[in-house]
Structures are given as structure tokens and as C-alpha cells.
Amino acid sequence: MVSVGVIGGGQLARMMTPPALNLGLEIKVLAEAEGSSANLATTQVGDYTHLDVVRAFAKTVDVITFDHEHVPLPVLEALEAEGVKVNPPSKALAFAQNKLKMRKRLGALGLPMPAWAEIQDAAALQAFIDSNGGVAILKTPIGGYDGKGVRVVRSAADASDWLANLPQYGGSLLAEEKVDFVRELAQLSARRPSGEFRAWPLVQTIQEDGVCSVVLSPAPKATKETLKTTAAIARAVADGLEVTGVLAVEMFEARDGRILINELAMRPHNSGHFSIEGSVTSQFEQHIRAVSDLPLGSTEPTTKHAVMVNLLGVDDSNDFVRAYPEALAAHPSAKVHTYGKGPRAGRKMGHVTVVSDDAAFALAEAKGAAAVLLRG
Ligand code: ADP
């Protein structure tokens, strides 16, 4: 039996578990702490930054994959040198761990991005701001998520704290043109080690305070040209960076029509949660198949539209189950997923998906169900 080892015990590992079990594969999780979201799989607790811990875990499985991109590269490189299968491999994951490395590599591949620069001092940052209309987006290359590590700057002084602590961020910061975008898009795909590739429909993602709140599949009113461009970008990134498993490419649709790559994730991604109900093969099943080098499943949609709404915690007392009698009765088409996390304001605690041939119905139902659940 194939045994898949997932490093990280978050909701992504949790949602990989049912499809792995359905396929009759074993799934084991190396979690950060007791009581993780993924503790319905065979879970052990350990520090993923320690080679000895990860090596011992790797010995119990056939392939290692990830719930997050934070495992230090030297740990993965050491395991690969010892013959452990790691998917995505360290050489690909390097680009998802470090936004500056990602920009350099995508630039070498000739892919479309916002104007950007590597910043090591205040003068360079000020020069970039001045040549980009007096404003820039500044990012810490490593360790950011959900908008943490992203800042709008109008002068170098706005970043004096980051500039004073450069070693903490890998020695440099990443400055980018502030894109005037009409919307954010995401192209999800999967690639096997042997090269087989499949993509899902292009989706639109809507963020609130830097956190994804709603995903619309397919992206409304995307032109043929946009679909062609985004599909070609996903293929070029997957092949060019030798990604294995699921790849999410987040993009901006700029007001001037440009499609620009924002960032990459090499694992199942929030923009693909809709696929559990909305696609013949979900991103979680596809990731398990791809990292095990099994043939990929169809990514055909099951209905014309799917809408996913994140359940972002309102306060410390949220209890969705308390709201189930009302929410499930009022919204029978809503599929509720919870992540087994303690409640906290702003935390991704679950999501709701509605699939339908009617886009307006799917959006209203998903939002309606989420609103009731968040009152619980
Ligand atoms: P994270 O890794 O924390 O998700 P992102 O790089 O995706 O950070 O940025 C978070 C959000 O900030 C994006 O979803 C987008 O709304 C905004 N953003 C990021 N980069 C730019 C940019 N170059 N121009 C305009 N907005 C941006």
C-alpha cells in the first residue's frame, strides 16, 4: 500500500485525508502540536525544522508532501540525498518559500509580473518608489501569509523597521509596483513527477483585509484571451519550476488588461476548496494522486458554477455546530466544512461551498449559510 506523509497538521492535511482513505492509501501527518486540524489521520507531533524528526517520519511513509511551505530546504535536501521521495521537491519548493527567488525565476522564464526590485537599503527603496508613481508594495520575501509581510509604502521611512532587521527576512526585501487591478484570479493545476498535467477552471478570488473570503468558479466573464494566458502561465510555471502536486498561481487582472503573477503555492490552496464538490476530482485527491505519481483525475466541473465562502472567525466563542439546526435547515444546498480549530477572530475556521447551474443562487446560498454559521 502506498503511504503518503504530510508535513503540517492544518486544514489542508485534514482535507487530504478523506480522498487518501477513499483510494485506500495510507496517510500520516507530522503535526506541530497535539489537537491539530489533521488529527483524524494517523498523526504524530514533532518539530519539522529538525532533520532527525523529519527523517524518522519519512522512514514510515513512501513519499513526503506538505500542508505548508515552511520546512527548511536543508532538511529536505538532506532527505532527498538519502533517497527519500519529496513532492514537490526542494528545488521547486524553494520558489514558493521565497518571493524574491520566485520573482527572479519567473523573470528568467519570461512570465508576466508586476515591476519589482530587490531592496537592501533605504536609498534603493526610495528610488523604486519614486520611479513607480510615489507608491510601492513592499514584501518580506520569506514567512508571510494572509497579507502579513505585505505593506503599502509611500516613502522609505514607512519601512524603517523592516530595513533595520533585514537578516530576519533573508537579507533583502521585495518591492513591487502597486498594481491597479480590477480583480484577483487564481489558476489551479496539478503535475505528476512524470509530467502529466491537468488544470481546473480559472477562478476569481475576493479578499477582505488581505485574507481570501470568497472564490467564484469559474471566474465570471473571463475572455478567451485571459483563459488562454492563465492556462499557459500555469503550464509554464509547473513545467519550468518542475512542480509536483497541486500548484496555485495567484494573479492580478490589471485595469490595463495585463495578467500578472502575484504568487505561487505548491500545495492545495484556498482558491481550490470549491473543487471538493465542484469538480470530478478535488484538489486534495489530485494532490494525493500527483505526489504518489498516480494518474491524475478529471478536473471537469460538476455543475456550471461553484461558490466558496470562507468561515473567518468573528470572536473567541464561535461554535458552528450550535448554528447547524438553523443553517442546515435554511440552506440545504450548502456543504459545510469545518477545520476542528478553536475559535479566534479572523481565523480560517472552515468554509461553505454551493454548486449550482445558477451563479447568483450559488453565491446567495453560500453567503447566507456562512452568515448563519458565523452567528453560532
Ligand atoms: P500573502 O503571501 O501574505 O498572501 P500576497 O503577496 O498574496 O501575500 O499579498 C496579499 C495581498 O496584497 C494580495 O492578495 C493583494 O490584494 C495585495 N497585493 C500584493 N501584491 C500586490 C501588488 N504588487 N499590487 C497590488 N496589490 C498587491
CSV table of C-alpha atoms and ligand atoms in Angstrom, one decimal:
chain,number,residue,atom,x,y,z
A,1,MET,CA,0.0,0.0,0.0
A,2,VAL,CA,1.2,3.5,-0.8
A,3,SER,CA,1.7,5.6,2.3
A,4,VAL,CA,1.7,9.4,2.0
A,5,GLY,CA,3.4,11.5,4.7
A,6,VAL,CA,2.1,15.1,5.1
A,7,ILE,CA,4.2,17.6,7.0
A,8,GLY,CA,2.0,20.1,8.8
A,9,GLY,CA,-1.3,19.4,10.5
A,10,GLY,CA,-3.5,22.2,9.2
A,11,GLN,CA,-6.8,22.1,7.4
A,12,LEU,CA,-5.1,21.2,4.1
A,13,ALA,CA,-3.7,18.0,5.6
A,14,ARG,CA,-7.2,17.4,7.1
A,15,MET,CA,-8.9,17.7,3.8
A,16,MET,CA,-6.3,15.4,2.1
A,17,THR,CA,-7.4,12.6,4.5
A,18,PRO,CA,-10.8,11.5,3.1
A,19,PRO,CA,-9.6,11.1,-0.5
A,20,ALA,CA,-6.5,9.3,0.6
A,21,LEU,CA,-8.6,6.9,2.6
A,22,ASN,CA,-11.1,6.5,-0.3
A,23,LEU,CA,-8.3,5.5,-2.5
A,24,GLY,CA,-7.1,3.0,0.1
A,25,LEU,CA,-3.8,4.8,0.6
A,26,GLU,CA,-2.3,5.4,4.0
A,27,ILE,CA,-1.9,9.0,5.1
A,28,LYS,CA,0.3,10.0,8.1
A,29,VAL,CA,0.7,13.5,9.3
A,30,LEU,CA,3.6,15.2,11.1
A,31,ALA,CA,1.8,17.9,13.1
A,32,GLU,CA,3.2,20.9,15.0
A,33,ALA,CA,1.1,20.2,18.1
A,34,GLU,CA,-1.5,18.0,19.7
A,35,GLY,CA,-5.1,18.5,18.7
A,36,SER,CA,-4.3,19.8,15.2
A,37,SER,CA,-6.9,20.1,12.4
A,38,ALA,CA,-5.5,17.0,10.8
A,39,ASN,CA,-5.7,14.7,13.8
A,40,LEU,CA,-8.2,12.5,12.2
A,41,ALA,CA,-5.3,11.0,10.2
A,42,THR,CA,-2.6,9.0,11.9
A,43,THR,CA,-0.8,11.9,13.4
A,44,GLN,CA,2.4,12.3,15.3
A,45,VAL,CA,3.7,15.5,16.8
A,46,GLY,CA,7.2,16.8,16.0
A,47,ASP,CA,9.3,19.8,15.0
A,48,TYR,CA,9.5,19.9,11.2
A,49,THR,CA,12.6,22.1,11.4
A,50,HIS,CA,14.7,19.2,12.8
A,51,LEU,CA,16.2,16.8,10.3
A,52,ASP,CA,16.2,13.8,12.8
A,53,VAL,CA,12.4,14.3,13.4
A,54,VAL,CA,11.6,14.6,9.7
A,55,ARG,CA,13.9,11.7,8.8
A,56,ALA,CA,12.2,9.4,11.3
A,57,PHE,CA,8.8,10.4,10.0
A,58,ALA,CA,9.9,9.9,6.4
A,59,LYS,CA,11.0,6.3,7.2
A,60,THR,CA,7.4,5.4,7.9
A,61,VAL,CA,6.0,6.6,4.5
A,62,ASP,CA,6.7,6.2,0.8
A,63,VAL,CA,6.6,9.9,-0.1
A,64,ILE,CA,6.7,13.2,1.8
A,65,THR,CA,4.4,16.2,0.9
A,66,PHE,CA,3.3,19.3,2.6
A,67,ASP,CA,0.4,21.2,4.2
A,68,HIS,CA,2.6,24.4,4.3
A,69,GLU,CA,5.9,25.6,2.7
A,70,HIS,CA,7.9,26.2,5.8
A,71,VAL,CA,10.1,23.1,6.1
A,72,PRO,CA,13.7,24.3,5.8
A,73,LEU,CA,15.3,23.5,2.5
A,74,PRO,CA,18.4,21.9,4.0
A,75,VAL,CA,16.2,19.4,5.8
A,76,LEU,CA,14.5,18.4,2.5
A,77,GLU,CA,17.8,18.4,0.6
A,78,ALA,CA,19.4,16.1,3.1
A,79,LEU,CA,16.4,13.7,2.9
A,80,GLU,CA,16.5,13.8,-0.9
A,81,ALA,CA,20.2,12.9,-0.9
A,82,GLU,CA,19.3,9.9,1.2
A,83,GLY,CA,16.8,8.8,-1.4
A,84,VAL,CA,13.5,10.0,0.2
A,85,LYS,CA,10.8,10.9,-2.3
A,86,VAL,CA,9.8,14.5,-1.6
A,87,ASN,CA,6.9,16.1,-3.7
A,88,PRO,CA,7.1,18.9,-4.5
A,89,PRO,CA,10.9,18.6,-4.5
A,90,SER,CA,13.1,21.1,-2.6
A,91,LYS,CA,14.3,22.6,-5.9
A,92,ALA,CA,10.7,23.6,-6.7
A,93,LEU,CA,9.6,24.4,-3.2
A,94,ALA,CA,12.4,26.9,-2.9
A,95,PHE,CA,10.4,29.3,-5.2
A,96,ALA,CA,7.3,29.0,-3.0
A,97,GLN,CA,9.3,29.7,0.1
A,98,ASN,CA,10.9,32.9,-1.0
A,99,LYS,CA,9.1,35.5,-3.1
A,100,LEU,CA,12.3,37.1,-4.3
A,101,LYS,CA,13.6,33.8,-5.6
A,102,MET,CA,10.2,33.3,-7.2
A,103,ARG,CA,10.4,36.7,-9.0
A,104,LYS,CA,13.9,36.0,-10.3
A,105,ARG,CA,13.0,32.6,-11.7
A,106,LEU,CA,9.7,33.7,-13.2
A,107,GLY,CA,11.6,36.6,-14.8
A,108,ALA,CA,14.1,34.2,-16.3
A,109,LEU,CA,11.2,32.2,-17.8
A,110,GLY,CA,9.8,35.4,-19.3
A,111,LEU,CA,6.5,35.3,-17.4
A,112,PRO,CA,4.4,38.4,-16.7
A,113,MET,CA,4.8,40.0,-13.3
A,114,PRO,CA,4.4,43.4,-11.6
A,115,ALA,CA,7.6,45.6,-11.9
A,116,TRP,CA,9.8,44.6,-9.0
A,117,ALA,CA,13.2,45.1,-7.4
A,118,GLU,CA,15.3,43.6,-4.7
A,119,ILE,CA,15.8,46.1,-1.9
A,120,GLN,CA,18.7,46.1,0.6
A,121,ASP,CA,18.7,49.7,1.7
A,122,ALA,CA,16.5,52.8,2.1
A,123,ALA,CA,18.0,54.6,-0.9
A,124,ALA,CA,17.1,51.7,-3.3
A,125,LEU,CA,13.6,51.6,-1.9
A,126,GLN,CA,13.1,55.4,-2.2
A,127,ALA,CA,14.4,55.2,-5.8
A,128,PHE,CA,11.9,52.4,-6.6
A,129,ILE,CA,9.0,54.3,-5.0
A,130,ASP,CA,10.0,57.5,-7.0
A,131,SER,CA,10.1,55.6,-10.3
A,132,ASN,CA,6.7,53.9,-9.6
A,133,GLY,CA,4.4,56.9,-9.1
A,134,GLY,CA,5.3,57.5,-5.4
A,135,VAL,CA,4.0,54.2,-4.1
A,136,ALA,CA,5.1,50.6,-3.9
A,137,ILE,CA,4.1,47.3,-2.3
A,138,LEU,CA,6.8,46.0,0.0
A,139,LYS,CA,7.1,42.4,0.9
A,140,THR,CA,9.2,40.3,3.2
A,141,PRO,CA,10.5,37.5,0.9
A,142,ILE,CA,10.0,34.7,3.5
A,143,GLY,CA,7.5,33.8,6.1
A,144,GLY,CA,4.5,36.0,5.0
A,145,TYR,CA,0.9,34.6,4.7
A,146,ASP,CA,-2.6,36.1,4.5
A,147,GLY,CA,-1.2,39.6,3.9
A,148,LYS,CA,1.2,39.5,6.9
A,149,GLY,CA,4.5,40.6,5.5
A,150,VAL,CA,2.9,42.9,2.8
A,151,ARG,CA,2.8,46.6,3.2
A,152,VAL,CA,2.0,49.7,1.1
A,153,VAL,CA,4.8,52.2,1.3
A,154,ARG,CA,5.0,55.8,0.1
A,155,SER,CA,8.5,56.6,1.4
A,156,ALA,CA,11.4,54.5,2.6
A,157,ALA,CA,10.7,55.7,6.2
A,158,ASP,CA,7.5,53.6,6.1
A,159,ALA,CA,9.7,50.5,6.1
A,160,SER,CA,12.5,51.6,8.5
A,161,ASP,CA,11.6,48.7,10.9
A,162,TRP,CA,12.0,46.1,8.2
A,163,LEU,CA,15.1,47.7,6.8
A,164,ALA,CA,16.7,47.7,10.3
A,165,ASN,CA,16.1,43.9,10.6
A,166,LEU,CA,17.0,42.6,7.1
A,167,PRO,CA,18.7,39.4,8.2
A,168,GLN,CA,15.4,38.3,9.7
A,169,TYR,CA,13.9,38.4,6.2
A,170,GLY,CA,16.7,36.7,4.4
A,171,GLY,CA,18.9,39.8,3.8
A,172,SER,CA,16.6,41.6,1.3
A,173,LEU,CA,13.1,42.9,0.8
A,174,LEU,CA,10.9,42.7,-2.4
A,175,ALA,CA,9.5,45.9,-3.7
A,176,GLU,CA,6.7,45.7,-6.3
A,177,GLU,CA,4.7,48.1,-8.5
A,178,LYS,CA,1.3,48.6,-6.8
A,179,VAL,CA,-0.9,47.0,-9.5
A,180,ASP,CA,-4.1,48.8,-10.3
A,181,PHE,CA,-6.1,45.6,-10.6
A,182,VAL,CA,-9.8,45.0,-11.3
A,183,ARG,CA,-9.8,41.6,-9.7
A,184,GLU,CA,-7.6,38.8,-8.4
A,185,LEU,CA,-7.6,35.4,-10.2
A,186,ALA,CA,-6.2,32.0,-9.4
A,187,GLN,CA,-5.2,29.2,-11.7
A,188,LEU,CA,-5.1,25.8,-10.0
A,189,SER,CA,-3.3,22.9,-11.7
A,190,ALA,CA,-1.5,19.6,-10.8
A,191,ARG,CA,1.5,17.9,-12.2
A,192,ARG,CA,2.9,14.5,-11.7
A,193,PRO,CA,6.6,13.7,-11.4
A,194,SER,CA,6.3,12.0,-14.8
A,195,GLY,CA,5.0,15.3,-16.3
A,196,GLU,CA,1.2,14.7,-16.7
A,197,PHE,CA,-0.6,18.0,-16.1
A,198,ARG,CA,-4.2,19.0,-15.6
A,199,ALA,CA,-5.8,22.4,-14.8
A,200,TRP,CA,-9.1,23.4,-13.2
A,201,PRO,CA,-11.2,26.2,-14.5
A,202,LEU,CA,-9.8,29.7,-13.8
A,203,VAL,CA,-11.3,31.2,-10.6
A,204,GLN,CA,-11.8,34.7,-9.1
A,205,THR,CA,-10.7,35.2,-5.5
A,206,ILE,CA,-12.1,38.0,-3.4
A,207,GLN,CA,-10.0,39.1,-0.3
A,208,GLU,CA,-11.0,41.1,2.8
A,209,ASP,CA,-8.2,42.6,4.8
A,210,GLY,CA,-5.6,40.5,2.9
A,211,VAL,CA,-7.5,37.2,3.6
A,212,CYS,CA,-9.4,35.3,0.9
A,213,SER,CA,-13.1,35.4,1.7
A,214,VAL,CA,-14.9,34.3,-1.5
A,215,VAL,CA,-14.0,32.2,-4.5
A,216,LEU,CA,-16.1,32.1,-7.7
A,217,SER,CA,-15.6,29.2,-10.1
A,218,PRO,CA,-15.3,29.8,-13.0
A,219,ALA,CA,-14.1,33.4,-12.9
A,220,PRO,CA,-17.1,35.4,-14.2
A,221,LYS,CA,-16.8,36.8,-17.7
A,222,ALA,CA,-13.2,35.8,-18.4
A,223,THR,CA,-12.3,36.3,-22.0
A,224,LYS,CA,-10.9,33.6,-24.2
A,225,GLU,CA,-7.7,35.5,-24.3
A,226,THR,CA,-7.5,35.6,-20.5
A,227,LEU,CA,-8.2,31.9,-20.2
A,228,LYS,CA,-5.5,31.1,-22.8
A,229,THR,CA,-3.0,33.3,-21.0
A,230,THR,CA,-3.7,32.0,-17.5
A,231,ALA,CA,-3.7,28.3,-18.6
A,232,ALA,CA,-0.4,28.9,-20.4
A,233,ILE,CA,1.1,30.6,-17.3
A,234,ALA,CA,0.2,27.7,-15.1
A,235,ARG,CA,1.7,25.2,-17.5
A,236,ALA,CA,4.9,27.2,-17.9
A,237,VAL,CA,5.3,27.6,-14.1
A,238,ALA,CA,4.6,23.9,-13.4
A,239,ASP,CA,7.0,22.7,-16.1
A,240,GLY,CA,9.6,25.4,-15.7
A,241,LEU,CA,9.9,25.0,-11.9
A,242,GLU,CA,9.3,21.2,-12.0
A,243,VAL,CA,6.5,21.4,-9.6
A,244,THR,CA,4.9,18.2,-8.5
A,245,GLY,CA,1.5,18.0,-6.8
A,246,VAL,CA,-1.0,20.9,-6.8
A,247,LEU,CA,0.1,24.3,-7.9
A,248,ALA,CA,-1.9,27.5,-7.3
A,249,VAL,CA,-0.8,30.6,-9.3
A,250,GLU,CA,-2.4,33.8,-7.9
A,251,MET,CA,-2.7,36.5,-10.5
A,252,PHE,CA,-3.9,40.1,-10.9
A,253,GLU,CA,-6.1,41.2,-13.8
A,254,ALA,CA,-4.8,44.8,-14.2
A,255,ARG,CA,-7.1,47.6,-15.3
A,256,ASP,CA,-4.9,47.9,-18.4
A,257,GLY,CA,-5.7,44.3,-19.3
A,258,ARG,CA,-2.4,42.8,-18.2
A,259,ILE,CA,-2.4,39.4,-16.4
A,260,LEU,CA,0.4,39.5,-13.8
A,261,ILE,CA,1.6,36.7,-11.5
A,262,ASN,CA,1.3,37.6,-7.8
A,263,GLU,CA,2.4,34.5,-6.0
A,264,LEU,CA,2.7,30.7,-6.1
A,265,ALA,CA,1.6,27.9,-3.7
A,266,MET,CA,2.8,24.3,-4.2
A,267,ARG,CA,0.1,22.5,-2.3
A,268,PRO,CA,-3.7,22.6,-2.2
A,269,HIS,CA,-4.8,26.2,-1.9
A,270,ASN,CA,-7.8,28.1,-0.5
A,271,SER,CA,-8.7,29.1,-4.1
A,272,GLY,CA,-9.3,25.4,-4.8
A,273,HIS,CA,-11.6,24.3,-1.9
A,274,PHE,CA,-14.6,24.6,-4.3
A,275,SER,CA,-13.3,21.6,-6.1
A,276,ILE,CA,-14.4,19.2,-3.4
A,277,GLU,CA,-17.9,19.5,-4.6
A,278,GLY,CA,-17.3,21.5,-7.8
A,279,SER,CA,-15.0,19.1,-9.8
A,280,VAL,CA,-14.9,15.5,-10.7
A,281,THR,CA,-11.6,15.4,-8.9
A,282,SER,CA,-10.9,17.6,-5.9
A,283,GLN,CA,-7.6,19.4,-5.4
A,284,PHE,CA,-7.0,17.2,-2.3
A,285,GLU,CA,-7.5,14.0,-4.2
A,286,GLN,CA,-5.4,15.3,-7.1
A,287,HIS,CA,-2.6,16.3,-4.8
A,288,ILE,CA,-2.5,12.8,-3.2
A,289,ARG,CA,-2.5,11.2,-6.7
A,290,ALA,CA,0.1,13.6,-8.1
A,291,VAL,CA,2.6,13.2,-5.2
A,292,SER,CA,2.2,9.4,-5.4
A,293,ASP,CA,2.8,9.6,-9.1
A,294,LEU,CA,-0.6,8.1,-9.9
A,295,PRO,CA,-2.7,9.1,-13.0
A,296,LEU,CA,-4.5,12.4,-12.5
A,297,GLY,CA,-8.3,12.6,-12.3
A,298,SER,CA,-10.6,14.7,-14.5
A,299,THR,CA,-10.9,18.3,-13.5
A,300,GLU,CA,-14.3,18.8,-15.3
A,301,PRO,CA,-16.8,20.9,-13.3
A,302,THR,CA,-19.7,19.0,-11.8
A,303,THR,CA,-22.1,22.0,-12.3
A,304,LYS,CA,-21.8,25.3,-14.2
A,305,HIS,CA,-20.9,27.2,-11.1
A,306,ALA,CA,-19.4,26.8,-7.6
A,307,VAL,CA,-19.0,29.4,-4.9
A,308,MET,CA,-16.9,29.0,-1.8
A,309,VAL,CA,-17.1,31.3,1.2
A,310,ASN,CA,-14.6,31.1,4.0
A,311,LEU,CA,-15.8,31.0,7.6
A,312,LEU,CA,-13.5,33.5,9.2
A,313,GLY,CA,-13.9,33.6,13.0
A,314,VAL,CA,-15.8,36.5,14.4
A,315,ASP,CA,-14.8,36.1,18.0
A,316,ASP,CA,-13.5,33.6,20.6
A,317,SER,CA,-16.8,31.9,21.1
A,318,ASN,CA,-17.8,30.9,17.6
A,319,ASP,CA,-19.4,27.4,17.6
A,320,PHE,CA,-20.7,26.4,14.1
A,321,VAL,CA,-22.4,23.3,15.4
A,322,ARG,CA,-24.6,25.4,17.6
A,323,ALA,CA,-25.8,27.1,14.4
A,324,TYR,CA,-26.3,23.9,12.5
A,325,PRO,CA,-30.1,23.4,13.1
A,326,GLU,CA,-30.8,26.9,11.6
A,327,ALA,CA,-28.1,27.0,8.9
A,328,LEU,CA,-28.6,23.5,7.5
A,329,ALA,CA,-32.4,23.8,7.5
A,330,ALA,CA,-32.3,27.2,5.7
A,331,HIS,CA,-29.6,26.3,3.2
A,332,PRO,CA,-29.9,22.6,2.3
A,333,SER,CA,-27.6,23.0,-0.8
A,334,ALA,CA,-24.7,24.4,1.3
A,335,LYS,CA,-21.8,22.0,2.0
A,336,VAL,CA,-20.2,22.9,5.3
A,337,HIS,CA,-16.5,22.1,6.1
A,338,THR,CA,-15.1,22.8,9.5
A,339,TYR,CA,-11.4,22.5,10.4
A,340,GLY,CA,-11.6,21.5,14.0
A,341,LYS,CA,-9.8,24.7,15.2
A,342,GLY,CA,-10.6,26.7,18.3
A,343,PRO,CA,-12.4,29.9,17.5
A,344,ARG,CA,-10.5,33.2,17.1
A,345,ALA,CA,-11.4,36.4,15.3
A,346,GLY,CA,-10.2,36.4,11.7
A,347,ARG,CA,-9.0,32.8,11.8
A,348,LYS,CA,-9.9,30.5,8.8
A,349,MET,CA,-12.1,28.0,10.7
A,350,GLY,CA,-14.0,26.4,7.8
A,351,HIS,CA,-15.7,27.1,4.5
A,352,VAL,CA,-19.0,26.6,2.8
A,353,THR,CA,-19.4,25.6,-0.9
A,354,VAL,CA,-22.6,25.7,-3.0
A,355,VAL,CA,-22.6,24.2,-6.5
A,356,SER,CA,-25.3,25.1,-9.0
A,357,ASP,CA,-26.0,25.9,-12.6
A,358,ASP,CA,-27.2,29.3,-11.3
A,359,ALA,CA,-24.3,31.6,-10.3
A,360,ALA,CA,-26.5,34.1,-8.3
A,361,PHE,CA,-28.2,31.3,-6.4
A,362,ALA,CA,-24.8,29.7,-5.5
A,363,LEU,CA,-23.4,33.0,-4.2
A,364,ALA,CA,-26.5,33.9,-2.2
A,365,GLU,CA,-26.8,30.4,-0.7
A,366,ALA,CA,-23.1,30.2,0.3
A,367,LYS,CA,-23.1,33.7,1.8
A,368,GLY,CA,-26.4,33.0,3.5
A,369,ALA,CA,-25.2,29.8,5.1
A,370,ALA,CA,-21.9,31.4,6.2
A,371,ALA,CA,-23.7,34.3,7.8
A,372,VAL,CA,-25.9,31.9,9.9
A,373,LEU,CA,-22.9,29.7,10.9
A,374,LEU,CA,-20.9,32.7,12.0
A,375,ARG,CA,-23.7,33.8,14.4
A,376,GLY,CA,-23.2,30.4,16.1
B,1,ADP,P1,0.5,36.7,1.2
B,1,ADP,O1,1.7,35.8,0.9
B,1,ADP,O2,0.5,37.2,2.6
B,1,ADP,O3,-0.8,36.1,0.8
B,1,ADP,P2,0.4,38.4,-1.2
B,1,ADP,O4,1.7,38.6,-1.8
B,1,ADP,O5,-0.5,37.4,-1.8
B,1,ADP,O6,0.7,38.0,0.4
B,1,ADP,O7,-0.3,39.7,-1.0
B,1,ADP,C1,-1.5,39.9,-0.2
B,1,ADP,C2,-2.5,40.8,-0.9
B,1,ADP,O8,-1.9,42.1,-1.1
B,1,ADP,C3,-2.8,40.4,-2.3
B,1,ADP,O9,-3.9,39.4,-2.3
B,1,ADP,C4,-3.2,41.7,-3.0
B,1,ADP,O10,-4.6,42.1,-2.6
B,1,ADP,C5,-2.3,42.7,-2.3
B,1,ADP,N1,-1.0,42.8,-3.2
B,1,ADP,C6,0.1,42.0,-3.1
B,1,ADP,N2,1.0,42.4,-4.1
B,1,ADP,C7,0.4,43.5,-4.7
B,1,ADP,C8,0.8,44.3,-5.8
B,1,ADP,N3,2.0,44.2,-6.4
B,1,ADP,N4,0.0,45.3,-6.2
B,1,ADP,C9,-1.2,45.5,-5.6
B,1,ADP,N5,-1.7,44.7,-4.6
B,1,ADP,C10,-0.9,43.7,-4.1
